[in-house]
Coordinates of C-alpha atoms in Angstrom, one line a residue:
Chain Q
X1 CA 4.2 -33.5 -58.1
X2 CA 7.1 -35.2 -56.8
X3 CA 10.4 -33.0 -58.1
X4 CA 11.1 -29.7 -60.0
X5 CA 14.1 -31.7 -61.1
X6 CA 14.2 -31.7 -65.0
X7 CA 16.7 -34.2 -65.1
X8 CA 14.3 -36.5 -63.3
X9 CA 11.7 -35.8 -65.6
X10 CA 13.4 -36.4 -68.9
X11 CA 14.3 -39.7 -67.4
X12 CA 10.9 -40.9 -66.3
X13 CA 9.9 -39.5 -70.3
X14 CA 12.8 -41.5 -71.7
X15 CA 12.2 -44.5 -69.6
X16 CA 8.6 -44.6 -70.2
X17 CA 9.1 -43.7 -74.1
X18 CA 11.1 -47.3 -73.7
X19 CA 8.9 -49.0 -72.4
X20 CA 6.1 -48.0 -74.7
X21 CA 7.9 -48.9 -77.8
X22 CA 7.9 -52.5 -76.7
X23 CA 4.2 -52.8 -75.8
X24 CA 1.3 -54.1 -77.7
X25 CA -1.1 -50.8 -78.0
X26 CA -4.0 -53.6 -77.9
X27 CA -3.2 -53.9 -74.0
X28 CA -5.7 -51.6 -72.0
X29 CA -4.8 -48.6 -70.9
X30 CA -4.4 -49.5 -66.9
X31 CA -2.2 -52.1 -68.2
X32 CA 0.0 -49.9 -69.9
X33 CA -0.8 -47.3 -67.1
X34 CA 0.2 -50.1 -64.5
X35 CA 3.5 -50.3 -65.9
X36 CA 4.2 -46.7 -66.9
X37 CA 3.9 -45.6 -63.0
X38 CA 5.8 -48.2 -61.9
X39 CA 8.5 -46.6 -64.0
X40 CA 7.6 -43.1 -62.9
X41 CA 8.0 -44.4 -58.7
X42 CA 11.1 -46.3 -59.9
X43 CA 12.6 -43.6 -61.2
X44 CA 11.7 -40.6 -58.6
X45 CA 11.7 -42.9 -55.9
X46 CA 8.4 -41.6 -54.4
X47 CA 6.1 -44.8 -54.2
X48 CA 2.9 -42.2 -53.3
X49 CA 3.2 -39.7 -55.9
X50 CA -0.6 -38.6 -55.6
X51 CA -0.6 -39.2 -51.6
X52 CA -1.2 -35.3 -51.1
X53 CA -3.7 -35.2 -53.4
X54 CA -5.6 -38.1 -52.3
X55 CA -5.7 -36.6 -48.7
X56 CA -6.7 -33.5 -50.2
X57 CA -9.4 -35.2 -52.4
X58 CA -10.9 -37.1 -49.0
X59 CA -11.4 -33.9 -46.8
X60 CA -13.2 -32.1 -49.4
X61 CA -15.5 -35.1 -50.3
X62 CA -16.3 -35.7 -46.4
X63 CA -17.0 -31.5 -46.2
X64 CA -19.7 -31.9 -49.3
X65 CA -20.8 -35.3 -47.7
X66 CA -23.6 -34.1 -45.5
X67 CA -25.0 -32.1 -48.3
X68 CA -24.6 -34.4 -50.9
X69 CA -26.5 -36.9 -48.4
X70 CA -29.6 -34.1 -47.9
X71 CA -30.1 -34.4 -51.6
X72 CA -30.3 -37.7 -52.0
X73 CA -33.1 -37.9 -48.7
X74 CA -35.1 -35.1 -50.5
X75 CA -35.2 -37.1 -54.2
X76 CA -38.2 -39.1 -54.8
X77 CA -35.8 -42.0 -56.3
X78 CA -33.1 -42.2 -54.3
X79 CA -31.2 -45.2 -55.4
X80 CA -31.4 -43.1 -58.7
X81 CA -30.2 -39.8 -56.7
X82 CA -27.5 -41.8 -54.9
X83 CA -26.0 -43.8 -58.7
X84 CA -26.0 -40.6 -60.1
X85 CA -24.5 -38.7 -57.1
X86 CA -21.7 -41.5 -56.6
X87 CA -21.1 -40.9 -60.7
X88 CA -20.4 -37.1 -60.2
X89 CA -18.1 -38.2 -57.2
X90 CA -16.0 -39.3 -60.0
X91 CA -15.0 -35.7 -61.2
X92 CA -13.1 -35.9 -57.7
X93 CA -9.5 -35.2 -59.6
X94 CA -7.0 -32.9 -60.6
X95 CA -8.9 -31.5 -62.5
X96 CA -11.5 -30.4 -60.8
X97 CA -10.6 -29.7 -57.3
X98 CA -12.9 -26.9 -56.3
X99 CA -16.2 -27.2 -54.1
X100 CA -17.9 -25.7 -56.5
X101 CA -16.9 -27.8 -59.6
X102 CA -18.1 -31.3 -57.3
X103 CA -21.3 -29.6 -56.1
X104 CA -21.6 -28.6 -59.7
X105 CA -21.4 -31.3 -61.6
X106 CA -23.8 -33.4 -59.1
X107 CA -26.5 -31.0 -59.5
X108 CA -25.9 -31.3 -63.3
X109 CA -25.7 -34.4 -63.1
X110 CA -29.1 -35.2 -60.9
X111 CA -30.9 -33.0 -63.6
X112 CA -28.9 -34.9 -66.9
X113 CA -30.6 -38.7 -68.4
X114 CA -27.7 -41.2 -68.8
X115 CA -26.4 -41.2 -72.1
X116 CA -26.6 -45.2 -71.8
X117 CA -29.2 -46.0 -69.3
X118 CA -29.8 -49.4 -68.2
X119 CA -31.3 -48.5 -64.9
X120 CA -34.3 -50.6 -65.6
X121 CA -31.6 -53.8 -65.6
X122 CA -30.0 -52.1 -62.5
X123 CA -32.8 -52.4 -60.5
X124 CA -33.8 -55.8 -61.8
X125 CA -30.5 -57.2 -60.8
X126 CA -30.3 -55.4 -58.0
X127 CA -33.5 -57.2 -56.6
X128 CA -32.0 -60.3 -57.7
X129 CA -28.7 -60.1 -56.0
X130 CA -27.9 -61.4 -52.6
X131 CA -24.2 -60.7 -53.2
X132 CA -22.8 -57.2 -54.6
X133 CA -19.4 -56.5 -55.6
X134 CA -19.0 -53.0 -56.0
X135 CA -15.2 -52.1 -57.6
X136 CA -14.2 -48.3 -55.8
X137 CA -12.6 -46.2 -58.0
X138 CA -10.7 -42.6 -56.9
X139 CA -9.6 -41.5 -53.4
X140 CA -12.4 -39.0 -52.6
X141 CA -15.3 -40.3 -54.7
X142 CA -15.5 -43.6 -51.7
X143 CA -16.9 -41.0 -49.7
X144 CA -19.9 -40.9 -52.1
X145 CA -20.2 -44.5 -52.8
X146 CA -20.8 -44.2 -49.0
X147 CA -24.4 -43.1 -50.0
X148 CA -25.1 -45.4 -52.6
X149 CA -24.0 -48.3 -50.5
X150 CA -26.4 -47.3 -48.2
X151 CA -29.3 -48.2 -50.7
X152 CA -27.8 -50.9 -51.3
X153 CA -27.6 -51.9 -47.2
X154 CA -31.1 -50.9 -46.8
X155 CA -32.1 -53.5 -50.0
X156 CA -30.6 -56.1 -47.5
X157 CA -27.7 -57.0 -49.7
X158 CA -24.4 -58.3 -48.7
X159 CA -22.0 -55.8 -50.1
X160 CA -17.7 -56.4 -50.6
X161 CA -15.8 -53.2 -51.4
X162 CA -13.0 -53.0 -53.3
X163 CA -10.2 -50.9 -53.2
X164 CA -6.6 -51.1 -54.3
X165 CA -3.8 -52.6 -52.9
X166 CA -1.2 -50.6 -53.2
X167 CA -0.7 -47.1 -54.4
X168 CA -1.7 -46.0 -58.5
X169 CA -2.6 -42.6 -59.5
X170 CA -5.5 -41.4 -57.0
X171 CA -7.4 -44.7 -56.8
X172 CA -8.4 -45.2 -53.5
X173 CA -6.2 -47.5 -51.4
X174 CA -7.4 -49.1 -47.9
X175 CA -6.3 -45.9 -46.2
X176 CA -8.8 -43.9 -48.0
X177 CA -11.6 -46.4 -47.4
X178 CA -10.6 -46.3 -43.9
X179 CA -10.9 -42.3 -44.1
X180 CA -13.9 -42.4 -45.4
X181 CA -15.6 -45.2 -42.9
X182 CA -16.6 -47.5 -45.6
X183 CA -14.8 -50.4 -43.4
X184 CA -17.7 -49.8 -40.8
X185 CA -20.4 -50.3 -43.3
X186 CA -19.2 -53.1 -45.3
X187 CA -16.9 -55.7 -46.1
X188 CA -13.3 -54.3 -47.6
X189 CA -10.9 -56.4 -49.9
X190 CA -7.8 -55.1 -51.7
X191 CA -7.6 -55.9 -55.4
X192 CA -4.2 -57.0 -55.4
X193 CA -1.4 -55.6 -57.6
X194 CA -0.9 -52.1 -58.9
X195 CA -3.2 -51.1 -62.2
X196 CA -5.7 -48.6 -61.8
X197 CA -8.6 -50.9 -63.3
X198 CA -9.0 -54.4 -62.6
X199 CA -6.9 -56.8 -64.6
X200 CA -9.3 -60.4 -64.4
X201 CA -6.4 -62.4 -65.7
X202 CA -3.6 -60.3 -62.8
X203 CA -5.9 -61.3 -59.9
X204 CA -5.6 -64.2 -57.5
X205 CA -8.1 -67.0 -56.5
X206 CA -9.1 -65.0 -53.4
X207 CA -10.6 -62.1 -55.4
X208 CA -11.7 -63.9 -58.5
X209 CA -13.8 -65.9 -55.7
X210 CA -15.5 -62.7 -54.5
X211 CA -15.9 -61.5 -58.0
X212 CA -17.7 -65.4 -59.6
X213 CA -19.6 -65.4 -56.3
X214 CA -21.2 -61.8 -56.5
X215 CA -24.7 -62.3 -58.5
X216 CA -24.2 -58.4 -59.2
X217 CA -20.8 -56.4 -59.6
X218 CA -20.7 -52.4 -59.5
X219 CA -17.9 -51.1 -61.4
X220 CA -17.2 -47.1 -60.9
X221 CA -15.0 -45.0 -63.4
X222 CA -13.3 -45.3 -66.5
X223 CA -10.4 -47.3 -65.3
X224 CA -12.3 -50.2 -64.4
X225 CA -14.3 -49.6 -67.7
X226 CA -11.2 -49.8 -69.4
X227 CA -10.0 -52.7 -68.3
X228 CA -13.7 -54.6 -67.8
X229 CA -15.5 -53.8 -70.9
X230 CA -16.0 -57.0 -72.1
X231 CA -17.5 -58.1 -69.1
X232 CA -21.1 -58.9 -67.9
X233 CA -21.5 -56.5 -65.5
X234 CA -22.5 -52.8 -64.4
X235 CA -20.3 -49.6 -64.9
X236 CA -21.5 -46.6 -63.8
X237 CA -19.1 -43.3 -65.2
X238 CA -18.4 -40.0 -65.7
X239 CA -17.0 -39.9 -69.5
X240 CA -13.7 -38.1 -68.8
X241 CA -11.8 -38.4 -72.6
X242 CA -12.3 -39.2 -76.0
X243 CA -11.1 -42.6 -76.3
X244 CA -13.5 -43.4 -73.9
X245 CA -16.2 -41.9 -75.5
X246 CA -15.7 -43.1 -78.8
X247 CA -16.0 -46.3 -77.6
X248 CA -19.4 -46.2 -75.7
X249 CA -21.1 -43.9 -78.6
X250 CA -21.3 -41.0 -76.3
X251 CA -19.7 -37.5 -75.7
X252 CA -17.0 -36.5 -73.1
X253 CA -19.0 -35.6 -69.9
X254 CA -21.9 -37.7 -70.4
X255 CA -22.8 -40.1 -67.5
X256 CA -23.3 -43.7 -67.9
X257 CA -25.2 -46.2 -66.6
X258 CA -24.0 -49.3 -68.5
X259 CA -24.4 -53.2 -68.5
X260 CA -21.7 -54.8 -70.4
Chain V
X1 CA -4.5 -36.2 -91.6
X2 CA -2.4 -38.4 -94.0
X3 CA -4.5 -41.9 -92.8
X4 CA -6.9 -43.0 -90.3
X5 CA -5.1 -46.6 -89.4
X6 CA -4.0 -46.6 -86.7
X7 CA -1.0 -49.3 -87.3
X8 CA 0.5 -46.7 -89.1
X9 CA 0.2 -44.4 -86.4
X10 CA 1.2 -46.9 -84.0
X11 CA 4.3 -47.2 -86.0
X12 CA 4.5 -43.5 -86.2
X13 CA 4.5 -43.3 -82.2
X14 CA 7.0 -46.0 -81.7
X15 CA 9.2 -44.4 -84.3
X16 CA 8.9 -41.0 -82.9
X17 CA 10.0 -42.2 -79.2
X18 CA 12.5 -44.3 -80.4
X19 CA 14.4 -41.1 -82.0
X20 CA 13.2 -38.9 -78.6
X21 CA 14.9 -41.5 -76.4
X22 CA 18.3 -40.8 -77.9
X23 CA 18.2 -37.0 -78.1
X24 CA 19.6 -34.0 -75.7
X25 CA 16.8 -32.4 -74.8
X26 CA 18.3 -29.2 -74.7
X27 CA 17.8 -28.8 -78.8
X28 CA 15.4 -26.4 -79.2
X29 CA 11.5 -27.5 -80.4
X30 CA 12.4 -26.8 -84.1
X31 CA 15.3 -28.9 -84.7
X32 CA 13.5 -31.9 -82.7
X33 CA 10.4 -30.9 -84.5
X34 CA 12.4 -31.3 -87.8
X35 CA 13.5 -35.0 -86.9
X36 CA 10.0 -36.1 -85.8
X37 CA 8.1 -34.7 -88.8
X38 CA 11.0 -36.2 -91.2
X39 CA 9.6 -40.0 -89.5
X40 CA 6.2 -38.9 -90.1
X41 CA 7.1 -38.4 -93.5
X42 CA 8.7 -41.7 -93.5
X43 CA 6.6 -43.9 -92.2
X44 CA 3.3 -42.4 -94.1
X45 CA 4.8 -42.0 -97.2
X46 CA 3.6 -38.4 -97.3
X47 CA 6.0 -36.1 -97.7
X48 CA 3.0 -33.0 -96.7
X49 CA 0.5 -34.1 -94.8
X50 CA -0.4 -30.7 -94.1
X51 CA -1.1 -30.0 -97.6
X52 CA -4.9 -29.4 -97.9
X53 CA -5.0 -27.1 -94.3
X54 CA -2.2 -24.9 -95.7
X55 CA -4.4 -24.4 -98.8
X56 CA -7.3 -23.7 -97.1
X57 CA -6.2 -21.5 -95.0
X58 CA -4.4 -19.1 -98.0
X59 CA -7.9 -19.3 -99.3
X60 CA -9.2 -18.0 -95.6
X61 CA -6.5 -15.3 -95.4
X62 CA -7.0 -14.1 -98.9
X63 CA -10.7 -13.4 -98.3
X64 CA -9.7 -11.7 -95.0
X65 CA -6.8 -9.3 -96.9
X66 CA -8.9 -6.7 -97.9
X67 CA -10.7 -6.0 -95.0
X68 CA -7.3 -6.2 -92.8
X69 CA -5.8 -3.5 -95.6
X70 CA -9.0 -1.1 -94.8
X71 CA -8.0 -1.4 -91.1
X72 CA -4.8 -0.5 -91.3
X73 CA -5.0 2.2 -94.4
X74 CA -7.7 3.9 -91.6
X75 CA -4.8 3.5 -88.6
X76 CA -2.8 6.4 -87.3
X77 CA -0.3 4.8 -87.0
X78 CA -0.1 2.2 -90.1
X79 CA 3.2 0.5 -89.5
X80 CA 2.0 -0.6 -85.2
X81 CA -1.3 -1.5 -86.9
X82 CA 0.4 -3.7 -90.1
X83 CA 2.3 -5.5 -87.2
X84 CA -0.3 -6.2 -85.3
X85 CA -2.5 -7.6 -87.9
X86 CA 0.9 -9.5 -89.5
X87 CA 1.5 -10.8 -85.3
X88 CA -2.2 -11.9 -85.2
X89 CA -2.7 -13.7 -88.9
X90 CA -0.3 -16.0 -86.8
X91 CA -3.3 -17.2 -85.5
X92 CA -4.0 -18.9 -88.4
X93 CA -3.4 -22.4 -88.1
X94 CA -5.5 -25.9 -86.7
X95 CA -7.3 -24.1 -84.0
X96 CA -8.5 -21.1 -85.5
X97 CA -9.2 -21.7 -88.9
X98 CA -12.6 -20.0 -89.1
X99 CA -13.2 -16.6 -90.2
X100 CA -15.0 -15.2 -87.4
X101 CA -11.4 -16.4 -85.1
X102 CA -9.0 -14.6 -86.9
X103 CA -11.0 -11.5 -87.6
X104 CA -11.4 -11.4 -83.8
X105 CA -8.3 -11.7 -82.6
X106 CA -6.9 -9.3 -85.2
X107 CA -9.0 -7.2 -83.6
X108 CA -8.4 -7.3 -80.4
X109 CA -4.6 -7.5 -81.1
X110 CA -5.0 -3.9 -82.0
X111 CA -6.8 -2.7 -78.8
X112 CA -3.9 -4.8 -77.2
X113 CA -0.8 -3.6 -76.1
X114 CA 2.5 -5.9 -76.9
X115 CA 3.1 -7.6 -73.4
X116 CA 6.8 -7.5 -74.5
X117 CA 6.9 -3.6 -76.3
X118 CA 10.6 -3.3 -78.2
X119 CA 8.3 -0.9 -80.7
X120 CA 10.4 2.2 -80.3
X121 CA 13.8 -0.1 -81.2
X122 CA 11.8 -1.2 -83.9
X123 CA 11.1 1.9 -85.4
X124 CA 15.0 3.1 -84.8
X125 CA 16.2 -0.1 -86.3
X126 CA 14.1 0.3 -89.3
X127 CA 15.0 4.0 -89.7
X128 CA 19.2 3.0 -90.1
X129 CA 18.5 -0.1 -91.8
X130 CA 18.9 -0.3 -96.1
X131 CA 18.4 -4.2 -96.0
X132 CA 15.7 -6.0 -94.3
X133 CA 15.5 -10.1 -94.1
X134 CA 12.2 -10.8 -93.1
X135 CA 11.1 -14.6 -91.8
X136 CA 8.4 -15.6 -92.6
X137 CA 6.6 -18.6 -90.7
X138 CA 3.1 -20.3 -91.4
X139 CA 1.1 -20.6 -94.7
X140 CA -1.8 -18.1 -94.7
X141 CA 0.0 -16.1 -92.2
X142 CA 2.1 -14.8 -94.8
X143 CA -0.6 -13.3 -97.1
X144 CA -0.9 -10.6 -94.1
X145 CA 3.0 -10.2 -93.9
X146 CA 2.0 -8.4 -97.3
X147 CA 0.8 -5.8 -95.2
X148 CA 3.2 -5.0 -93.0
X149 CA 5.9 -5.5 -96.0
X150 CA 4.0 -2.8 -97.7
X151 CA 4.9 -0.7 -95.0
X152 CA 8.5 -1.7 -94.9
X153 CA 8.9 -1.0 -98.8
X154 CA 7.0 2.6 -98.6
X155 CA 9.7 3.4 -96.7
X156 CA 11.9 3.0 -98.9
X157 CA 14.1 -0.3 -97.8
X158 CA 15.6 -3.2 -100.1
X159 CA 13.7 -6.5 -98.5
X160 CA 14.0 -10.0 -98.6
X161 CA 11.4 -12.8 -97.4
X162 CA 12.2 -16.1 -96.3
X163 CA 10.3 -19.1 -96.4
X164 CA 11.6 -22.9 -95.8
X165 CA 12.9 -24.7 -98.9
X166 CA 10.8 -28.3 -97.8
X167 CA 7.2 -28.8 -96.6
X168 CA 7.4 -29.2 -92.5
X169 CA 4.2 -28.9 -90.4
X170 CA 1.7 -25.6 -92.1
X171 CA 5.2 -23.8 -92.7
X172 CA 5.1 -21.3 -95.8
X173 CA 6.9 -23.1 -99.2
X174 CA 7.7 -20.6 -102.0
X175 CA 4.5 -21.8 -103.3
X176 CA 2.5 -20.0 -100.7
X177 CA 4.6 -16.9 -100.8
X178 CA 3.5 -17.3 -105.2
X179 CA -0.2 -17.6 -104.0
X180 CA 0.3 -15.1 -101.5
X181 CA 1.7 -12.7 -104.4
X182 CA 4.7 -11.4 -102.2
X183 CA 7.5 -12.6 -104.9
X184 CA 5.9 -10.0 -106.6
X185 CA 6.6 -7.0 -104.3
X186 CA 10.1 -8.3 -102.9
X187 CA 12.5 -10.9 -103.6
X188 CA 11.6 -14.4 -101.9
X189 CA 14.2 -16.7 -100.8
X190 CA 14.1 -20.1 -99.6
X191 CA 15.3 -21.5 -96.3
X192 CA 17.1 -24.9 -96.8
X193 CA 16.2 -27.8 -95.1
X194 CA 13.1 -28.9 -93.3
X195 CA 13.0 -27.2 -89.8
X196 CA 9.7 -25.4 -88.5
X197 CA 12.4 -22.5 -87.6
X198 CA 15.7 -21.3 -89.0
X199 CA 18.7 -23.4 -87.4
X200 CA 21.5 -21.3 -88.2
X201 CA 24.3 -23.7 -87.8
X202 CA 22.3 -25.9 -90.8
X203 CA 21.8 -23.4 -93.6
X204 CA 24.4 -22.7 -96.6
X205 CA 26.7 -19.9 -97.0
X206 CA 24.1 -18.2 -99.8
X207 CA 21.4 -17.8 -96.5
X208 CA 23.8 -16.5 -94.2
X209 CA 25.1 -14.1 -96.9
X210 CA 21.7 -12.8 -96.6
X211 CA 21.3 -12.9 -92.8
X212 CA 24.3 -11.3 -91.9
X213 CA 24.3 -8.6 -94.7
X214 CA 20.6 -7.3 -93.3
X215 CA 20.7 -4.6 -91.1
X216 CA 17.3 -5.5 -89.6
X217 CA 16.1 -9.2 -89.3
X218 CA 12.5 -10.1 -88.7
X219 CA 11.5 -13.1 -87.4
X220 CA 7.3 -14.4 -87.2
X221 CA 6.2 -16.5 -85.2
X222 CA 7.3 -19.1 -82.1
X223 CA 9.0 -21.5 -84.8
X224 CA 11.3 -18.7 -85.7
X225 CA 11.6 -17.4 -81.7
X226 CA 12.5 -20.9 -80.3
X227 CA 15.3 -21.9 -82.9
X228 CA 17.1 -17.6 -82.8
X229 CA 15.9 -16.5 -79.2
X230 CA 19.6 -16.1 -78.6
X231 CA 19.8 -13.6 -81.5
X232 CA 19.7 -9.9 -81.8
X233 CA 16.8 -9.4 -84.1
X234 CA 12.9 -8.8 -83.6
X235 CA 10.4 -11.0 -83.2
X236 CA 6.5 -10.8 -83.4
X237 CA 4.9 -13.3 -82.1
X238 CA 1.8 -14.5 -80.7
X239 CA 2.4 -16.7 -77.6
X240 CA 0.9 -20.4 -77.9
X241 CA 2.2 -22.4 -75.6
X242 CA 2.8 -22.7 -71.8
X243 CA 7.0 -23.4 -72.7
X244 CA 7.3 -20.1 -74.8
X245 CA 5.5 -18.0 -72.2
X246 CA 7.4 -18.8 -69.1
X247 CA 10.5 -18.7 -71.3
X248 CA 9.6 -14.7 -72.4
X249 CA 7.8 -13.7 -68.7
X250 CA 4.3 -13.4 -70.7
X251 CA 1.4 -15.7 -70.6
X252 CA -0.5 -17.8 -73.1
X253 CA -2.0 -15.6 -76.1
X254 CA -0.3 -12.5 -75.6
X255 CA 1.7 -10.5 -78.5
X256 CA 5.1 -10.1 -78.3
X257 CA 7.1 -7.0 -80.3
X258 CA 10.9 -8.4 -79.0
X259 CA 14.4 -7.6 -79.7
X260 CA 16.6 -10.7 -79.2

């Protein structure tokens, strides 16, 4: 995305291949991630690589918006509609880029059961809570979080969104939160440093505070799966490889609903 | 295939990019491919881990070679049809080792035309030539060069088959030619070394004697295409990767009748 320049690329391919041979492979993958794009901005200079993209990603999420929020009014459970709904908003990628494949795969996705479901412990929690922390994932899926923060709102919870702090793949950064008028609904924080997960033992006092203090935290995607796993709280995904998969029991494409 | 842990293939990995970060990138896929299987070797202590799927796929093309010899016995025109079918048994390998995929696209190969057609030079060459040097490529594969070497010998012309001296990757051995029965219609010749391709600068006097003497070379396969593209023989080939199309002008799964 950044240069046609083959030079550039074997040297981002040779750097990274460095760096990989002196890493533990037991370190998650947005740690290693984390460090391989910081190689791949060093080397091209480009510190946005995915900024296009990510703008891209936004406008088409905020033209499927008003639908996406019809859907969710019309479902008998809507806190169900809306999880699921902010799930699909996940397939938001390269990938899948098209209209059609988003509006797809939430239709699919309303009619699918999670392949782990621990709804039941969702909603019990979520009655519990007074404080949510809800960890954003992608550029263009915060647009859809929009509606399951909403349910959340109207449950008279106090809600802290999190987004990255700087720039790392297509996570959403401030900017996109901004785009997509999360900042009017609830609180936003940065998750300092540049992995696209959260790394517990990476993050300051200032977010670990928001984190302990939350009696419920919302974790989208499989970065913050990835890096998270082994904590207590509640990731909802879109299964998107076969690491991934093999780890939860389930198959690529399932959706989850997971306490950990 | 050689072991499932995965400390070995961490070692593999590390290995592998140790020996990528020194290279010139500008060696063609077989000669790099050569290095990086001789580390797999290495490390796993197995000098052919693709053993049991070159096996299994003789077996599969054995059971097909009747039914590809009715096909082209009812052609018109036999020799277009015995390439096609020899092009398409390329097919053959981790992707498409079921029946059902191999029949298939032999079939469609010959409702297909060649997206790069150098039949009529073919045809000429063939016509002036005495001696033939024919490469062979992948294990199974070469049970339905039998067909089109049939061809080659009814016309009358002194042929030579080559496979590789060493296992590398599902390459054909001499002992697939000997299950394949072709060192009994025309004398089979070994390829020294262990690239998934013929690297002329690397082989002994005794090859070249043999390359340079024919007055037709054939070469099967992408292996053979990406180490001699700069050569003036013909290649057959089915296109399998994005790198090979762009490099001929064709696209991903087409066949390919090419003088060099």
């Amino acid at each position: 995305m950044v240069t046609n320049d083959e030079l550039v690329h074997e040297k981002v391919l040779k750097a990274v291949m460095d760096y990989l041979q002196s890493i533990s492979f037991n370190k998650t993958p947005p740690e290693i991630s984390m460090h391989v794009h910081q190689i791949i901005k060093e080397v091209t200079k480009c510190d946005d690589p995915y900024q296009k993209a990510k703008g891209k990603n936004n406008a088409l999420a905020k033209r499927l918006y008003p639908w996406a929020k019809s859907i969710i009014n019309k479902a008998d459970d809507k806190l169900l509609a809306a999880i699921k709904i902010a799930i699909a908003g996940n397939v938001i990628d390269f990938g899948a880029s098209m209209r059609f494949d988003v509006e797809k795969t939430m239709m699919d996705a309303l009619k699918t059961r999670f392949a782990i479901n621990d709804y039941e412990k969702f909603k019990l929690a979520l009655k519990k809570a007074e404080k949510i922390l809800y960890l954003g994932d992608n550029a263009g899926e915060v647009v859809f979080d929009k509606l399951l923060l909403n349910q959340l709102a109207n449950a008279g919870k106090e809600i802290v969104y999190a987004v990255k702090e700087r720039p790392i793949i297509n996570d959403a950064t401030m900017e996109d939160a901004i785009v997509a008028e999360i900042d009017k609904m609830v609180k936003v924080i940065a998750v300092k440093g540049n992995a696209p997960g959260v790394i517990l033992r990476l993050c300051p006092r200032e977010f670990m505070d928001y984190y302990d203090s939350a009696n419920m935290v919302i974790a989208k995607g499989q970065g913050n799966y990835e890096s998270l796993s082994d904590e207590p709280i509640f990731f909802l995904l879109i299964v998107k490889c076969e690491l991934v998969a093999r780890d939860l029991g389930v198959k690529v494409g399932d959706i989850v609903l997971k306490r950990g």
